[in-house]
Coordinates of C-alpha atoms and ligand atoms in Angstrom, one line a residue:
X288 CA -98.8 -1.0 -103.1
X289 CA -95.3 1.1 -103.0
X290 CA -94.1 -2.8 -102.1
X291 CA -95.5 -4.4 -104.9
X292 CA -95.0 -2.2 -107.9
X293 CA -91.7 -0.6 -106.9
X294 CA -89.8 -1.6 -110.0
X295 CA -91.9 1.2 -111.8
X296 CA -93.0 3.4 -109.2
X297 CA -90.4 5.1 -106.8
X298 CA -91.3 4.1 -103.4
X299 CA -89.9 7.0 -101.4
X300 CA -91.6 9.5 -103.3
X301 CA -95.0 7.4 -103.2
X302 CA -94.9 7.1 -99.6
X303 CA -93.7 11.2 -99.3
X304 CA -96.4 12.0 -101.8
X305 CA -98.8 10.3 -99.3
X306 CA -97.7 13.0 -96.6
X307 CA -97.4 15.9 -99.2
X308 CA -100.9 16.2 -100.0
X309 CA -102.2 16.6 -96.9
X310 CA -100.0 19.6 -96.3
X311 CA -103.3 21.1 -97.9
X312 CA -104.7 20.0 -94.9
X313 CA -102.5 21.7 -92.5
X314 CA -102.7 25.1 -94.7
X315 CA -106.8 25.3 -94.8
X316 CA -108.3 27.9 -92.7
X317 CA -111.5 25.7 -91.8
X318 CA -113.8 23.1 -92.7
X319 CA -114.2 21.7 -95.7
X320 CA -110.4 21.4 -95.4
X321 CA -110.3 18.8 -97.6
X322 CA -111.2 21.7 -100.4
X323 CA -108.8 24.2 -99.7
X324 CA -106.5 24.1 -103.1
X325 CA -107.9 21.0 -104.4
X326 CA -105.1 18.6 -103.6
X327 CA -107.6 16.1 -102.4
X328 CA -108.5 15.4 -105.9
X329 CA -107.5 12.7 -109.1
X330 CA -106.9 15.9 -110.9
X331 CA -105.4 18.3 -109.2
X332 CA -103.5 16.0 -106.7
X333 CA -101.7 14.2 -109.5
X334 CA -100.4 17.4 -111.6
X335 CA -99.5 18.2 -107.6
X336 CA -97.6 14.2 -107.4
X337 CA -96.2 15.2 -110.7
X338 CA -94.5 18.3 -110.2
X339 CA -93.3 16.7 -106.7
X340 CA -91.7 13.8 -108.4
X341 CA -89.9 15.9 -110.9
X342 CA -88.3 18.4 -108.4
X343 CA -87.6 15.8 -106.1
X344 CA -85.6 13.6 -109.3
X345 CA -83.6 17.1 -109.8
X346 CA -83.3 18.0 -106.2
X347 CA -80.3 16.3 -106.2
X348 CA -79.5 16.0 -102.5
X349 CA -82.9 14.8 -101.8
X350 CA -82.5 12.0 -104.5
X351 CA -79.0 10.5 -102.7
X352 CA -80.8 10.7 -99.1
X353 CA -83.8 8.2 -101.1
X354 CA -80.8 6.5 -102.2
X355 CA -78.9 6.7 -98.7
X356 CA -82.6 5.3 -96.7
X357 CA -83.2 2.8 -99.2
X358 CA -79.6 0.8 -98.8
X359 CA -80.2 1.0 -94.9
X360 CA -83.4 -0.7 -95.4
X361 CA -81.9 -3.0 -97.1
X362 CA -84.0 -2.6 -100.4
X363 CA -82.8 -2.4 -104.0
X364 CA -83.4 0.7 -105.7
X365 CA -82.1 3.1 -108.2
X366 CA -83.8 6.4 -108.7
X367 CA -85.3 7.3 -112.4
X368 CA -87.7 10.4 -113.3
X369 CA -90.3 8.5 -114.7
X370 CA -90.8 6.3 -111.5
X371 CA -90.5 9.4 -109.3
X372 CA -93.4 11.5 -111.5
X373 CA -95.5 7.8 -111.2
X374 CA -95.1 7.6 -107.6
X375 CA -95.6 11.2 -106.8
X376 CA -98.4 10.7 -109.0
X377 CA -100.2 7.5 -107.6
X378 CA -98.7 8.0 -104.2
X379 CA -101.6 11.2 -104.1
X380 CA -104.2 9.1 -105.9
X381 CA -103.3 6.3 -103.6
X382 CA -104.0 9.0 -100.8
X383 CA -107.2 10.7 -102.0
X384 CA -108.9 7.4 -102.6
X385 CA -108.8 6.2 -99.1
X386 CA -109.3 9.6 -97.7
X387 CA -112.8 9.9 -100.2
X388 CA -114.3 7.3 -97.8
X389 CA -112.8 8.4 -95.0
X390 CA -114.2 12.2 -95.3
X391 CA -117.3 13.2 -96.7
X392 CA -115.5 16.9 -97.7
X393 CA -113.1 15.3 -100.3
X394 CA -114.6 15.6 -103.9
X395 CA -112.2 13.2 -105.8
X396 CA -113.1 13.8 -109.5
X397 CA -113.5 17.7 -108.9
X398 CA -114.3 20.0 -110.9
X399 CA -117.2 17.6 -110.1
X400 CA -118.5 18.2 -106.9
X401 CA -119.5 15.2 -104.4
X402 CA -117.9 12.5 -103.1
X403 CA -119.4 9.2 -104.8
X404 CA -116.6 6.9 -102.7
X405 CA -117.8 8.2 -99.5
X406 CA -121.7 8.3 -100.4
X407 CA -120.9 4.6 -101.6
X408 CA -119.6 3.4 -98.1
X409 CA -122.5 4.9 -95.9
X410 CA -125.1 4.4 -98.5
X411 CA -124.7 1.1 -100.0
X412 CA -125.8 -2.3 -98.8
X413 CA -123.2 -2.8 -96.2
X414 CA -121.6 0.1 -94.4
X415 CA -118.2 0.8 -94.6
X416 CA -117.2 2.6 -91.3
X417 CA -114.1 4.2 -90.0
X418 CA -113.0 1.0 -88.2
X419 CA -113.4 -1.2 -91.3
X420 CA -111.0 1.2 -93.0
X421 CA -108.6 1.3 -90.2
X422 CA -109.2 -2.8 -89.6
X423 CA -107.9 -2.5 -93.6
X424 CA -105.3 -0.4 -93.1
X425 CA -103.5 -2.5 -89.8
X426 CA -104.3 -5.7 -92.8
X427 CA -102.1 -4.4 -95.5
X428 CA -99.6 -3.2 -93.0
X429 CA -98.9 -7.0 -92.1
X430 CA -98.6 -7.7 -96.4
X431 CA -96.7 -4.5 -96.0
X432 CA -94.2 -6.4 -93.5
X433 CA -94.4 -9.8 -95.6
X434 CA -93.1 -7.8 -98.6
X435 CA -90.5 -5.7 -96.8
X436 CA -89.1 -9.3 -96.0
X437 CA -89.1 -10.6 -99.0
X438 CA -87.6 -7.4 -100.6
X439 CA -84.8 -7.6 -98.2
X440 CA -84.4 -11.3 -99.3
X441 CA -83.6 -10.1 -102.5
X442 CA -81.4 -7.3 -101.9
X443 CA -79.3 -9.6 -99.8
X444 CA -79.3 -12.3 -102.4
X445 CA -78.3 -9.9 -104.9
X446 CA -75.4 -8.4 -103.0
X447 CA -74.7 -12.1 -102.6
X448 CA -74.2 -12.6 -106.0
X449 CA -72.9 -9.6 -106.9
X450 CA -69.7 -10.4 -104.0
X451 CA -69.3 -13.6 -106.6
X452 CA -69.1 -12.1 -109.7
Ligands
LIG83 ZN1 -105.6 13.6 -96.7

């Protein structure tokens, strides 16, 4: 997804968003941890993306190390605020959404309790278990790959043209 909509959404900061929230994780004290300050929520978790993408844009140092990862990998970017605040933003909804079927703790649309993602996949007509999601996961990793390629296709035929001009 980071792949695909990149031109609008900062990539770094949506995959780093994906490992910030579950910092909240790390911090709870016990089950539910998914609970603990509410990150694992739309709401919550994308004031949290937010504010992450905003610090990170004026964290200056932080910004030129995106900058400095991206050109090794070969992918065009240039950092803006807007697309940092989007992908710290989606990068946590992005997170929560998988996680709600994943765990039965995480209440997505909190202050409303209950997790209707996770009471779909073991309730409904056709079960979604924990090695469908992971099946998924290894799935979009090989898209993932596809669209790395391609990315890097372009930044080299850019460069290309850019040695021309
Ligand atoms: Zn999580």
């Amino acid at each position: 997804m980071g792949l695909v909509f990149r031109r609008w959404i900062d990539l770094p900061m949506f995959l780093l968003a994906n490992v910030i929230v579950d910092v909240e994780v790390l911090f709870a004290p016990g089950w539910p941890h998914h609970r603990h300050w509410h990150w694992h929520t739309f709401l919550v978790g994308g004031i949290v993306g937010a504010i992450c993408g905003t610090v990170v844009y004026f964290a200056k140092p932080v910004r030129l190390l995106f900058e400095r990862i991206m050109r090794r990998l070969r992918i065009r970017y240039r950092a803006s605020l807007v697309g940092m605040v989007l992908g710290g933003m989606t990068g946590i909804w992005m997170h929560v959404f998988i996680d709600s079927f994943y765990h039965y703790d995480v209440e997505p649309f909190w202050p409303k309790t209950g997790n209707p993602f996770y009471r779909f996949a073991n309730t409904g007509a056709v079960r979604i278990t924990h090695e469908w999601i992971e099946m998924a996961c290894i799935i979009f990793f090989v898209f993932a790959v596809i669209l790395y390629a391609a990315a890097v296709r372009s930044f080299l035929k850019h460069k290309h043209t850019n040695a021309e001009s």
